[in-house]
mmCIF file of C-alpha atoms and ligand atoms in Angstrom:
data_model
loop_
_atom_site.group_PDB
_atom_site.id
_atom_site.type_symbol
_atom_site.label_atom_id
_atom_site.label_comp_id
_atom_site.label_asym_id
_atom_site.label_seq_id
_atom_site.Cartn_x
_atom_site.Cartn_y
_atom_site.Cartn_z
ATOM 1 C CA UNK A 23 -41.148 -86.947 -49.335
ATOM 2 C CA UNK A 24 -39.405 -83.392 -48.361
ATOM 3 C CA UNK A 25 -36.183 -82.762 -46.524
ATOM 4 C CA UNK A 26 -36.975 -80.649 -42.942
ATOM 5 C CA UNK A 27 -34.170 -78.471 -43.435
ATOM 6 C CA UNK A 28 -30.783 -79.779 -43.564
ATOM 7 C CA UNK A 29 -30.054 -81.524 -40.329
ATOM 8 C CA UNK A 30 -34.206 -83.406 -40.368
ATOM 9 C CA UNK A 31 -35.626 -86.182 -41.262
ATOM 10 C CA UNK A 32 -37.123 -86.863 -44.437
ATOM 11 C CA UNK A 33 -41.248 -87.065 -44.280
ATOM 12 C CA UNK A 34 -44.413 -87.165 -46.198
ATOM 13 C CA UNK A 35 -44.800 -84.011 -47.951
ATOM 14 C CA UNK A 36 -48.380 -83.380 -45.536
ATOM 15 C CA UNK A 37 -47.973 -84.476 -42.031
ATOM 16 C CA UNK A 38 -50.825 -85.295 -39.672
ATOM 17 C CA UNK A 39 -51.514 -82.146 -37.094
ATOM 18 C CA UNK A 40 -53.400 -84.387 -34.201
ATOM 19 C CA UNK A 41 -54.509 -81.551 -31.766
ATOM 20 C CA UNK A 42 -58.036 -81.133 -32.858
ATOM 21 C CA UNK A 43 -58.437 -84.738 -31.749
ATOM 22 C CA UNK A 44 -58.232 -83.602 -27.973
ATOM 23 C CA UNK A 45 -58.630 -80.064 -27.718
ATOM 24 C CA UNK A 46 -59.271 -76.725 -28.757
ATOM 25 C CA UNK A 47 -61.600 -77.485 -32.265
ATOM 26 C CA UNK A 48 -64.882 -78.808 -30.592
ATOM 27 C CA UNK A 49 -65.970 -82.253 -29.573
ATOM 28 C CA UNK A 50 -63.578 -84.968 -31.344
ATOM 29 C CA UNK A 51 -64.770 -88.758 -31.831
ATOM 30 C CA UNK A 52 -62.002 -90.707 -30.098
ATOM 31 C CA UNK A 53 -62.857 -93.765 -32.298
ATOM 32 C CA UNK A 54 -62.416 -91.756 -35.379
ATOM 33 C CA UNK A 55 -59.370 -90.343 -34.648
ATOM 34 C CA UNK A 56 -57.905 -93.247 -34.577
ATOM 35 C CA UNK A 57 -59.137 -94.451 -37.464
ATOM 36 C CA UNK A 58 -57.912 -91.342 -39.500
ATOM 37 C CA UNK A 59 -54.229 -91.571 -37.215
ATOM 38 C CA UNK A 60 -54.564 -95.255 -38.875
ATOM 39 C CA UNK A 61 -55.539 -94.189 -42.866
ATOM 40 C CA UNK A 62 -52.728 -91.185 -42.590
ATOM 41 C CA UNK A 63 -50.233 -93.802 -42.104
ATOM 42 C CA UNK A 64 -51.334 -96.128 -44.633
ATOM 43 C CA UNK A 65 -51.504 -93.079 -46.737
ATOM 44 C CA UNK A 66 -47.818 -92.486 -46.467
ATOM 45 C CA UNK A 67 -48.112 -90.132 -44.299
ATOM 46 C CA UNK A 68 -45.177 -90.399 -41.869
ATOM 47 C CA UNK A 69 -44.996 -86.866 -39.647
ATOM 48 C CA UNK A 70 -47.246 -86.946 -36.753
ATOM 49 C CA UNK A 71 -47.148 -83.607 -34.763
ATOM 50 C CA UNK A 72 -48.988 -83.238 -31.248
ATOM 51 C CA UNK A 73 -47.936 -81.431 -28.371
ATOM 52 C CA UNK A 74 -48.149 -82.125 -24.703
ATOM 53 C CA UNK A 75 -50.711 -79.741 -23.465
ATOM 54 C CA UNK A 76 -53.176 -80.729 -26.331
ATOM 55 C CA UNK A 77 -55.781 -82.107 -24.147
ATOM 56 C CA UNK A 78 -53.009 -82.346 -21.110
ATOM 57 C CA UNK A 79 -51.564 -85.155 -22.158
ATOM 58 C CA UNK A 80 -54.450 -86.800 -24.085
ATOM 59 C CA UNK A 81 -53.085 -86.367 -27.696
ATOM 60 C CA UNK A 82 -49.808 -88.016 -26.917
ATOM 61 C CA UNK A 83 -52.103 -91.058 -25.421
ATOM 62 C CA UNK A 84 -54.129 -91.030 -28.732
ATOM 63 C CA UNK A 85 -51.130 -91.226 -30.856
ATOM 64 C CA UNK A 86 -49.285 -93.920 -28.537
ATOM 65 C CA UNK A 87 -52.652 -96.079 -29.086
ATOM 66 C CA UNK A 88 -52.796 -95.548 -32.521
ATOM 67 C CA UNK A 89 -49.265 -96.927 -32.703
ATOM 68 C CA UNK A 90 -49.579 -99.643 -30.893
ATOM 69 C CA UNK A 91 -50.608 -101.823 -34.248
ATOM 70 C CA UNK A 92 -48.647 -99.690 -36.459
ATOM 71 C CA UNK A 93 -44.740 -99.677 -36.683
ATOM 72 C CA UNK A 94 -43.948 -96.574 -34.603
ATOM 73 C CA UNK A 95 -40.313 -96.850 -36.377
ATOM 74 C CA UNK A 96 -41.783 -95.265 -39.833
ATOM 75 C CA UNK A 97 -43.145 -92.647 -38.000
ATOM 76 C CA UNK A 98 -41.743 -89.539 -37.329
ATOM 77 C CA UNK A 99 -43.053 -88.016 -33.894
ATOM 78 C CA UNK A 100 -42.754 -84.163 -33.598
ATOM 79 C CA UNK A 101 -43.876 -83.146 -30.039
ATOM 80 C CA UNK A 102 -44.356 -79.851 -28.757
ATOM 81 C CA UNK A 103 -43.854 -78.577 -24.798
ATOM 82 C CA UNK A 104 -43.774 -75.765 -22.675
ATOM 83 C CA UNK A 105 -47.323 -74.306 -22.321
ATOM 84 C CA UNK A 106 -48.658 -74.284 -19.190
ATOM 85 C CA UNK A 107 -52.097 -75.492 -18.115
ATOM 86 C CA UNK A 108 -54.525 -75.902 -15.014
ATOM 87 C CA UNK A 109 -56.873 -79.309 -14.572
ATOM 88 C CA UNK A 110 -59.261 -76.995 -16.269
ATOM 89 C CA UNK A 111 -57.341 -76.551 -19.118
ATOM 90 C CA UNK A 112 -56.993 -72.758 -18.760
ATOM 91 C CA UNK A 113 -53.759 -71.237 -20.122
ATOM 92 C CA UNK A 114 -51.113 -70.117 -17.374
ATOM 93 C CA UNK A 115 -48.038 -69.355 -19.384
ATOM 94 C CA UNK A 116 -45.352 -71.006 -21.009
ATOM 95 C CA UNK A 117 -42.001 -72.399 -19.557
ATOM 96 C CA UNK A 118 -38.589 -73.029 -21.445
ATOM 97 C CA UNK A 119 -36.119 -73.467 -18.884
ATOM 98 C CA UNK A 120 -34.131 -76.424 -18.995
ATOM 99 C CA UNK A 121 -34.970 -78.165 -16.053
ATOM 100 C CA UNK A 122 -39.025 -77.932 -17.042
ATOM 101 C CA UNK A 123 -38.093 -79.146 -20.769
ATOM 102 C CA UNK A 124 -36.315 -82.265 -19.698
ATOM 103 C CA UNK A 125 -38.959 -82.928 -16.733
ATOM 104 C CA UNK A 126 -41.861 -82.324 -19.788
ATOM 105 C CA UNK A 127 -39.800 -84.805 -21.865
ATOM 106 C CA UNK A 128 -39.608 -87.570 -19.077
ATOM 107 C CA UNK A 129 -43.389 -87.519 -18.949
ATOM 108 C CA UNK A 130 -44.283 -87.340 -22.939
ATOM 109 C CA UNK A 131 -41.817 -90.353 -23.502
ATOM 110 C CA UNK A 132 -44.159 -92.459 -20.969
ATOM 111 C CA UNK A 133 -46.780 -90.812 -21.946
ATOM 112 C CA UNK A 134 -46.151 -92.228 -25.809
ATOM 113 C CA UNK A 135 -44.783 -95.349 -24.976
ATOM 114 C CA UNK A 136 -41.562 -94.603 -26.854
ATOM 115 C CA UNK A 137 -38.054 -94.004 -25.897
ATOM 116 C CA UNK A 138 -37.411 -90.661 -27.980
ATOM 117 C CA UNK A 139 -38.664 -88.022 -29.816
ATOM 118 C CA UNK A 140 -38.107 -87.286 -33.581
ATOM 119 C CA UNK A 141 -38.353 -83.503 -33.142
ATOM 120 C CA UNK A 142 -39.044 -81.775 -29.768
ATOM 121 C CA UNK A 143 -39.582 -78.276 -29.701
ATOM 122 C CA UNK A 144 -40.801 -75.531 -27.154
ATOM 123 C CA UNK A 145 -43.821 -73.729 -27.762
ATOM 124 C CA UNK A 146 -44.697 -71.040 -28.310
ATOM 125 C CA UNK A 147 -40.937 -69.343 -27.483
ATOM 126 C CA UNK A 148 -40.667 -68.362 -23.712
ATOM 127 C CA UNK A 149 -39.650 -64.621 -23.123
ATOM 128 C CA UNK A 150 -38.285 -65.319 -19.681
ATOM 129 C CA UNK A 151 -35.941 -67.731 -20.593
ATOM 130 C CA UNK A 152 -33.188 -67.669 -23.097
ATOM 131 C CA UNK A 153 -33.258 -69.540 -26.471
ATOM 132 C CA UNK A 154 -29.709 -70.838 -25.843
ATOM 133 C CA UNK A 155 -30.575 -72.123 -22.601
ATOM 134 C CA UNK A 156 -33.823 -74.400 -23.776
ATOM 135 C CA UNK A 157 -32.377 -75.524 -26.611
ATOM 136 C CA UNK A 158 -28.945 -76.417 -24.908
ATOM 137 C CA UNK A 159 -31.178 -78.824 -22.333
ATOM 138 C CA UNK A 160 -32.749 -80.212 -25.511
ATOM 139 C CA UNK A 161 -29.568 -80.323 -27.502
ATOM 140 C CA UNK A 162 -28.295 -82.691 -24.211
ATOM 141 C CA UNK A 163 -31.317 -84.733 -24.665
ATOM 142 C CA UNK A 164 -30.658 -85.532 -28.660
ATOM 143 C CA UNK A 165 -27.064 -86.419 -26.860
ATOM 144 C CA UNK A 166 -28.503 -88.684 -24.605
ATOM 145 C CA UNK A 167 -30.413 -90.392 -27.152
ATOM 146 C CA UNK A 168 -34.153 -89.130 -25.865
ATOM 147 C CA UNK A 169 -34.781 -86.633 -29.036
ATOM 148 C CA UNK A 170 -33.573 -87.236 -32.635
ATOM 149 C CA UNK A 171 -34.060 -83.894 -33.868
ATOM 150 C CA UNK A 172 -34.508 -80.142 -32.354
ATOM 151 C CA UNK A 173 -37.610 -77.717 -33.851
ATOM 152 C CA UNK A 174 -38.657 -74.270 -33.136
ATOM 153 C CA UNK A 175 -42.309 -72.723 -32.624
ATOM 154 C CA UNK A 176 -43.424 -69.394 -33.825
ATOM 155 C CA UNK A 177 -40.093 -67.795 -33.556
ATOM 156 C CA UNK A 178 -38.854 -65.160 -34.989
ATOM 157 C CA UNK A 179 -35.693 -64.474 -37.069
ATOM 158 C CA UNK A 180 -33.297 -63.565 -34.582
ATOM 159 C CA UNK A 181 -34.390 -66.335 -32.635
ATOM 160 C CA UNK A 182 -33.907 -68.773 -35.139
ATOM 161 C CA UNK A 183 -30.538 -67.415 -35.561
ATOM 162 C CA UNK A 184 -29.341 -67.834 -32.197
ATOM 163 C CA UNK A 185 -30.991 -71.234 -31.684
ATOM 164 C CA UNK A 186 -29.125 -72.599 -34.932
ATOM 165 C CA UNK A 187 -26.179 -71.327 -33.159
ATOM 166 C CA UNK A 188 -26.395 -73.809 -30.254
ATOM 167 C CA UNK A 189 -27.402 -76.295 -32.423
ATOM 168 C CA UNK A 190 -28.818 -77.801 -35.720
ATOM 169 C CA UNK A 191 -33.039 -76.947 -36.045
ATOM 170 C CA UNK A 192 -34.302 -78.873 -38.372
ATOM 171 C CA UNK A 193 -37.263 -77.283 -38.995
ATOM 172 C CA UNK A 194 -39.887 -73.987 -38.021
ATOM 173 C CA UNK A 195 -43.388 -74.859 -37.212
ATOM 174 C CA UNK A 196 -45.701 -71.659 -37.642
ATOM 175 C CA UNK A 197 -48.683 -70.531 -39.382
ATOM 176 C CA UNK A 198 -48.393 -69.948 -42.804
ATOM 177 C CA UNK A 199 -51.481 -70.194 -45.412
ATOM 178 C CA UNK A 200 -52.517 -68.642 -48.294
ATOM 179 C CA UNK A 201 -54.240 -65.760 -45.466
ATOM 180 C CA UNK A 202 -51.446 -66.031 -43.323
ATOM 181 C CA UNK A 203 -48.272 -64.775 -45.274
ATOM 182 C CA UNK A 204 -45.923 -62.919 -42.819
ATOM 183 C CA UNK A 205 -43.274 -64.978 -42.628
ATOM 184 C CA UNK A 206 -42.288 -64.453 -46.377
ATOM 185 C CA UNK A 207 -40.627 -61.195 -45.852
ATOM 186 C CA UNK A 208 -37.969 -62.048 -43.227
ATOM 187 C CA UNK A 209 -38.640 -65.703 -41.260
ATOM 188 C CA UNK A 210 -38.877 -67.791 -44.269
ATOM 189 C CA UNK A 211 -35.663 -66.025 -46.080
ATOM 190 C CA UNK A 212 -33.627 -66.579 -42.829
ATOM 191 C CA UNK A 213 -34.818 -70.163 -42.399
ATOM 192 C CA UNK A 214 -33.821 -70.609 -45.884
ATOM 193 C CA UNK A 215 -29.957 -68.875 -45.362
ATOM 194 C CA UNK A 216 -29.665 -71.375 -42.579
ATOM 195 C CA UNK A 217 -31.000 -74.514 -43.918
ATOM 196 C CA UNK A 218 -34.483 -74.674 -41.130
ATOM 197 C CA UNK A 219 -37.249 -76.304 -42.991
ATOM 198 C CA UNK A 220 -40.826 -74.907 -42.136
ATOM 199 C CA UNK A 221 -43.879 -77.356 -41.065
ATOM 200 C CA UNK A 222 -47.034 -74.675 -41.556
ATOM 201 C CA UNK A 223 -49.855 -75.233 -39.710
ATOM 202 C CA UNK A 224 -52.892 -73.286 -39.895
ATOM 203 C CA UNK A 225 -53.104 -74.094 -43.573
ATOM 204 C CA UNK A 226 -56.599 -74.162 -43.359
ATOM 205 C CA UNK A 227 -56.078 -71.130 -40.969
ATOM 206 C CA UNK A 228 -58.109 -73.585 -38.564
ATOM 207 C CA UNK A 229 -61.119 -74.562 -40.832
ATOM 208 C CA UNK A 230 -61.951 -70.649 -41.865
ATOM 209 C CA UNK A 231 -60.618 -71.222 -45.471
ATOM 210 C CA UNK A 232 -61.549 -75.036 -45.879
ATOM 211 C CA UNK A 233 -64.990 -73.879 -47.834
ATOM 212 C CA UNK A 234 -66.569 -75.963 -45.307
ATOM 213 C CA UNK A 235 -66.837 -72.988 -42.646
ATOM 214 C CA UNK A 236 -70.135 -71.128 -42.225
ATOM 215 C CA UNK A 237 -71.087 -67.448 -40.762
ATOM 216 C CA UNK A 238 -73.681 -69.272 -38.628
ATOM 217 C CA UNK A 239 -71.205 -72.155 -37.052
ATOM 218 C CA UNK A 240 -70.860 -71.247 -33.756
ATOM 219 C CA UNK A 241 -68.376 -72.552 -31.255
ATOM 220 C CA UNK A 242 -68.207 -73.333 -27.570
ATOM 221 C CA UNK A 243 -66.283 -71.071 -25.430
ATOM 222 C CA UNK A 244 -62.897 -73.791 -25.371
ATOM 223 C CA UNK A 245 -62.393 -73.230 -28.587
ATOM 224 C CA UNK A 246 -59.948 -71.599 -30.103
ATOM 225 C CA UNK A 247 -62.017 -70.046 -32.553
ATOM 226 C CA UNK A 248 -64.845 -68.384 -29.909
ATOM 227 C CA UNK A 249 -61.692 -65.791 -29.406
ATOM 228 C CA UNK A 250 -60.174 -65.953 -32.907
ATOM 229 C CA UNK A 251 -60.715 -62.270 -34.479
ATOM 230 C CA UNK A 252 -60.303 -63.773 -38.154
ATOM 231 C CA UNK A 253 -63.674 -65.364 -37.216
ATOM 232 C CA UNK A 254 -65.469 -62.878 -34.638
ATOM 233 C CA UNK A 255 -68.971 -61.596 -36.555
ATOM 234 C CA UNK A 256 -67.026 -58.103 -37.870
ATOM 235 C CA UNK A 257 -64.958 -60.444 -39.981
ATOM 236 C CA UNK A 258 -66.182 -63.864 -40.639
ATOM 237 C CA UNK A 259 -68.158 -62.379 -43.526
ATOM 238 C CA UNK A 260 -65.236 -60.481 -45.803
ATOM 239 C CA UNK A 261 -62.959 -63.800 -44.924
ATOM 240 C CA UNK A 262 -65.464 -66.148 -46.124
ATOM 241 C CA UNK A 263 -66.434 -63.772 -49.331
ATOM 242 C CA UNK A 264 -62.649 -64.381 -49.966
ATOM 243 C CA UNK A 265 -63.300 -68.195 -49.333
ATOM 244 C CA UNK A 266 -65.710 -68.107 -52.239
ATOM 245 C CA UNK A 267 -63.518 -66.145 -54.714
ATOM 246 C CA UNK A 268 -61.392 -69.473 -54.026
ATOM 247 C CA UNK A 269 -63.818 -71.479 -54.894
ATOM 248 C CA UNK A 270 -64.184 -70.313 -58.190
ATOM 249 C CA UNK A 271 -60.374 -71.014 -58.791
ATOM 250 C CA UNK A 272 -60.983 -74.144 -57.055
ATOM 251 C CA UNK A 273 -63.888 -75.563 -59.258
ATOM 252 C CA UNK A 274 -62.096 -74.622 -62.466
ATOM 253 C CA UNK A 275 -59.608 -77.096 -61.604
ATOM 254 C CA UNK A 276 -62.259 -79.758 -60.164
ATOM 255 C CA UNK A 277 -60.810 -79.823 -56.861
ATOM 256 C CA UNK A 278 -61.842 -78.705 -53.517
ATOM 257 C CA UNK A 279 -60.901 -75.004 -51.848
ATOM 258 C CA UNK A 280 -59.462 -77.225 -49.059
ATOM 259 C CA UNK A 281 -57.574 -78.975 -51.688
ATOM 260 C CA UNK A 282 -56.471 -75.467 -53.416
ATOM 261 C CA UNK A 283 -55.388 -74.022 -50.181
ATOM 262 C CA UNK A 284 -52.589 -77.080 -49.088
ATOM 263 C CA UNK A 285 -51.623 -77.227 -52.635
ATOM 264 C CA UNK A 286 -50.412 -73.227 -52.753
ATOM 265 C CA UNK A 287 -48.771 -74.077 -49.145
ATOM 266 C CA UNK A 288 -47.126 -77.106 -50.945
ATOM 267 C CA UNK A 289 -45.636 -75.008 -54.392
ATOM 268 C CA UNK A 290 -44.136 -72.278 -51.936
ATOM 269 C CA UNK A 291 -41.250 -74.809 -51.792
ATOM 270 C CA UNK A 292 -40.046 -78.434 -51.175
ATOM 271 C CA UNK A 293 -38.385 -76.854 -47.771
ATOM 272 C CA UNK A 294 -42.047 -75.915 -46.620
ATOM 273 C CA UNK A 295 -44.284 -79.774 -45.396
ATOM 274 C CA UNK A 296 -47.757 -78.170 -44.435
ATOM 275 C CA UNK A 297 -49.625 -80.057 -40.809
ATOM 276 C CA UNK A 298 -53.399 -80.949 -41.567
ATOM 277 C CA UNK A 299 -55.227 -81.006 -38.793
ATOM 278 C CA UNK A 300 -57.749 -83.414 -40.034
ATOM 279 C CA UNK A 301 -60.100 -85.624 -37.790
ATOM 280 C CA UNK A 302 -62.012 -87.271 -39.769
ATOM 281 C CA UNK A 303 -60.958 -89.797 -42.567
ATOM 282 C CA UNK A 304 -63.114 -88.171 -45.025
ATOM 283 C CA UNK A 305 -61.318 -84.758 -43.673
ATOM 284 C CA UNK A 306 -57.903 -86.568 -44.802
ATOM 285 C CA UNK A 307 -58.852 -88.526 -47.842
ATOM 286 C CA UNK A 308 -59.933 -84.659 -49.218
ATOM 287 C CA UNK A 309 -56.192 -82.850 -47.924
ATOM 288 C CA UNK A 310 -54.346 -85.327 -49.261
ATOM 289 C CA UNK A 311 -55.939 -84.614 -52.536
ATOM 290 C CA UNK A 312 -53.809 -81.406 -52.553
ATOM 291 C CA UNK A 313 -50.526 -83.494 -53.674
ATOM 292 C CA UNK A 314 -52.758 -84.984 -56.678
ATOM 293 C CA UNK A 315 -53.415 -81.125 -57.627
ATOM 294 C CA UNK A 316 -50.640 -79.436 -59.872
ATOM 295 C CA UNK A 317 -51.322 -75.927 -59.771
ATOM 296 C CA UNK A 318 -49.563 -73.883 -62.996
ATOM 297 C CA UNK A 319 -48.507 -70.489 -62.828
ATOM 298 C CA UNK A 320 -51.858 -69.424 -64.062
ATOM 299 C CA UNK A 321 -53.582 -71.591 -61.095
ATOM 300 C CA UNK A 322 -51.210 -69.129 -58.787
ATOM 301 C CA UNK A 323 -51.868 -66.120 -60.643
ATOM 302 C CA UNK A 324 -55.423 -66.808 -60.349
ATOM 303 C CA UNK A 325 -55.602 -67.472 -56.536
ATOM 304 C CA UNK A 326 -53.077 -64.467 -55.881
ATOM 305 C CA UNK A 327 -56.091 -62.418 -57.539
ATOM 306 C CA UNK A 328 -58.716 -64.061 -55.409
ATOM 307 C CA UNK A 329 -56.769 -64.090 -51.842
ATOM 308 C CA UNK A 330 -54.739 -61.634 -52.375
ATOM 309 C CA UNK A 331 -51.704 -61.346 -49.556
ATOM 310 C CA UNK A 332 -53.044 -59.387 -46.651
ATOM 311 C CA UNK A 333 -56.743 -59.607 -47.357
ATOM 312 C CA UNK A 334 -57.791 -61.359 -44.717
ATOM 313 C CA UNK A 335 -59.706 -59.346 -42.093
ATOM 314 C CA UNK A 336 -58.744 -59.298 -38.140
ATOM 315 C CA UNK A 337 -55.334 -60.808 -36.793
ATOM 316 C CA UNK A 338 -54.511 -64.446 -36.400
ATOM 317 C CA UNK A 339 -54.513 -64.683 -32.617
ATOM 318 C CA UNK A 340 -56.716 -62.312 -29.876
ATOM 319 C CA UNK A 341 -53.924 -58.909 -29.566
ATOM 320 C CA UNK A 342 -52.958 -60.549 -26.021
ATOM 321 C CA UNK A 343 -51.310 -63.377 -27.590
ATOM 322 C CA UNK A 344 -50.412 -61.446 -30.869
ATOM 323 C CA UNK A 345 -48.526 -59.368 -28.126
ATOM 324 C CA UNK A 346 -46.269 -62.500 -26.708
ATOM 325 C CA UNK A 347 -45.301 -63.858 -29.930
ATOM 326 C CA UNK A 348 -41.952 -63.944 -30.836
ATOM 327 C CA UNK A 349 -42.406 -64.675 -34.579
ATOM 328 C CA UNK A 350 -44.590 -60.993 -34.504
ATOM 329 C CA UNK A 351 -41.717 -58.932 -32.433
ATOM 330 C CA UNK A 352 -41.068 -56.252 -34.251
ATOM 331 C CA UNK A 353 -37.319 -54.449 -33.764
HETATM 332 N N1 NAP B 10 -46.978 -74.522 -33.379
HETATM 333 C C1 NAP B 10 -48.131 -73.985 -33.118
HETATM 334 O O1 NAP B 10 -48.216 -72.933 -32.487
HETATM 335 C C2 NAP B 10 -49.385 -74.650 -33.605
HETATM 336 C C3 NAP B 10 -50.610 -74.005 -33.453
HETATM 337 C C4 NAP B 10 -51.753 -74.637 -33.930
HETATM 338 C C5 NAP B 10 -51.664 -75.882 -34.527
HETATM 339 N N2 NAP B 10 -50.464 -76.494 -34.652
HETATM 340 C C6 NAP B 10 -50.348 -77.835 -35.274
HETATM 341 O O2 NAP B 10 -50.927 -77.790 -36.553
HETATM 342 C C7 NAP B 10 -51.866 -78.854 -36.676
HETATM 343 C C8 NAP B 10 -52.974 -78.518 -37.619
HETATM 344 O O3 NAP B 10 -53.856 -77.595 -36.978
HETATM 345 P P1 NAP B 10 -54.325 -76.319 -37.684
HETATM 346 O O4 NAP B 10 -54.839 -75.372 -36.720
HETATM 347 O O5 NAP B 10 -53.207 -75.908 -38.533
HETATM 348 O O6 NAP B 10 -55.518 -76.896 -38.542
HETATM 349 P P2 NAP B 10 -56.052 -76.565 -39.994
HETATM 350 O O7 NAP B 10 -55.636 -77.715 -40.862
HETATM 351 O O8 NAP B 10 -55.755 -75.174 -40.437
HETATM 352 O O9 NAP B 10 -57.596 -76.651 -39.671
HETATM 353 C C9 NAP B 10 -58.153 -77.809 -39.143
HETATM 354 C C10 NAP B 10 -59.639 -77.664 -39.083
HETATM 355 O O10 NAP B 10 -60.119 -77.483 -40.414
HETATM 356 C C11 NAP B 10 -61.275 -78.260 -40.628
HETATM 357 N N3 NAP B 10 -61.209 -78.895 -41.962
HETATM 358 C C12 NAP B 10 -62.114 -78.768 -42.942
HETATM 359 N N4 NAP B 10 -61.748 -79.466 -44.028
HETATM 360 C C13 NAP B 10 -60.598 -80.058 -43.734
HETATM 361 C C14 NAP B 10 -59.742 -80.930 -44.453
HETATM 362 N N5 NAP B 10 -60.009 -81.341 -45.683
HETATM 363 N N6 NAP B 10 -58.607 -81.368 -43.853
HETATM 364 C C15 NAP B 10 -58.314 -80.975 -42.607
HETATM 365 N N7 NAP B 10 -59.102 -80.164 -41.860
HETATM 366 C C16 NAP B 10 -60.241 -79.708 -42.423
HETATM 367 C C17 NAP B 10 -61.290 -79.296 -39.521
HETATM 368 O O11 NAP B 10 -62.542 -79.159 -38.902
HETATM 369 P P3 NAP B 10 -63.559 -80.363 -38.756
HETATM 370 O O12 NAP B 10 -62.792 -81.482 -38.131
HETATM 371 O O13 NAP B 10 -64.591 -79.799 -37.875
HETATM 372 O O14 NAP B 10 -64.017 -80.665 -40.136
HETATM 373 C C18 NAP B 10 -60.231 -78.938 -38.534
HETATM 374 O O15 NAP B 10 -60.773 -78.667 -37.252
HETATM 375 C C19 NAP B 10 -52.357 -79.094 -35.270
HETATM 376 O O16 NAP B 10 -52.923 -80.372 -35.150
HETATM 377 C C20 NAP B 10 -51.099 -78.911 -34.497
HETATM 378 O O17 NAP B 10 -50.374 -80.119 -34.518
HETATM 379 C C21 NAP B 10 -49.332 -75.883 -34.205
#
């Protein structure tokens, strides 16, 4: 188990990332996400993390199903809100002010089945609206007794800052992999000085360094990776040549590159629980292999030499969303 931060909940040192089972990674099997909600949790997995825009409300159904024969008490529910979308699913914005949060809350507590939220957080940050303001209407909702516990999405430092001001974040979700590394000069240190705890996603940077990605996979226009520049034809090649300098390190240690890549997220510290976004129980049996996987300081020296930090060609998100990101605001 890990700590989020100081004010969180204690969870499974790999939590569950369930939006691939509605949205945005290709066709999901509905049947098999449930089964693989089902073996996380009989795993010891305890952090489930969704969000209510992941398939408009279909990932928070999925998880309230799965939970209906499980004990939703062990569980710790992490739910994102604030992006905006049409019946289409297109992308219209984001909203943080208060009166949208709480109104986004009312629905994802039906929506679940439950009658609060382990950690609710906005996502991504909303430039319009204050950070004291959202997180005040969510700090009134942990008084109320509909959230447990407040989190932050891709934010940046400052933001961070002046969120802990209003009130205790437990923890930081943002992308953070072994190709994805720029939060270590200045978001992970402050998170650190201030006691946030970090849930990474993208650990797999969204299948690309899995070793299960090919140059010739292609992908329908929904998903995330048709606009993804880490996987557009000028880069897919030099990322997945790095893949297979992984693999090298990987085999010499009889384990997996998926395997190799959550177990570096997992020795960058106990303060750090990487999301998984697997969908398949076969996906999940081989993530949580990772924790089986002790990785010396030759291990690390050895992957630092075959990912080295920065190598990865093209940005993490399309420059029109790199643009809105708090966590990338440069002063
Ligand atoms: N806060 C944010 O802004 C934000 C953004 C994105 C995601 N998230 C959260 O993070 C969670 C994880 O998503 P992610 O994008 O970070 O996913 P990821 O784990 O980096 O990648 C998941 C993809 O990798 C493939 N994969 C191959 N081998 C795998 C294995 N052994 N285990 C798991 N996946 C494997 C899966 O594809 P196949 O199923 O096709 O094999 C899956 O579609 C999401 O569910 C979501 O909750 C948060």
């Amino acid at each position: 188990m890990r700590t989020l931060g100081t004010s969180g909940p204690a969870v499974s040192d790999i939590g569950l990332g369930c939006m691939g089972m509605s949205d945005l990674y290709g066709p999901a099997d509905e049947a098999e996400s449930l089964e693989t909600i089902h073996a996380a949790l009989d795993a010891g997995v305890t952090l489930l993390d969704t969000g209510d825009y992941y398939g408009m409300g279909h990932n928070e159904l999925l998880i309230r199903d799965a939970l209906k024969v499980r004990n939703r008490d062990q569980v710790v529910i992490s739910v994102k809100c604030g992006a905006l979308r049409d019946p289409k699913g297109n992308w219209l914005g984001i909203d943080g002010r208060p009166a949208a949060v709480k109104n986004f809350l009312a629905y994802t507590l039906r929506r679940l089945g439950t009658d609060r939220v382990d950690i609710y957080r906005l996502s991504p940050v909303d430039p319009a609206v204050p950070i004291e303001d959202t997180v005040g209407a969510m700090a009134e909702m942990v008084k109320a007794g509909f959230v447990r516990h407040i989190g932050l999405s891709e934010a940046g430092s400052e933001t961070v800052r002046r969120a802990q001001a209003v009130h205790p974040i437990c923890d930081l979700q943002i992308e953070y992999s072994l190709i994805s590394r720029g939060i270590e000069k200045e978001i992970l240190p402050t998170c650190r000085e201030l006691g946030v705890g970090i849930t990474a996603y993208g650990v797999l940077s969204r299948g690309l360094i899995s070793g299960h990605w090919t140059a010739k996979r292609t992908t329908a226009p929904n998903d995330f990776r048709s606009h993804s520049p880490r996987f557009s034809t000028e880069h897919v090649g030099h990322n997945l040549r790095l893949v297979e300098q992984l693999r090298r390190v990987a085999e010499s240690k009889n384990a997996t590159v998926a395997q190799v890549a959550i177990a570096w997220v997992l020795s960058r510290g106990v303060d750090i629980v990487p999301l998984v976004g697997a969908r398949r129980r076969e996906r999940l049996t081989e993530a949580l292999g990772a924790l089986a996987l002790n990785l010396t300081e030759d291990d690390l020296d050895q992957i630092e030499r075959a990912v080295p930090a920065d190598a990865a060609a093209g940005e993490r998100y399309a420059p029109v969303l790199m643009a809105t990101l708090d966590s990338e605001r440069r002063p």
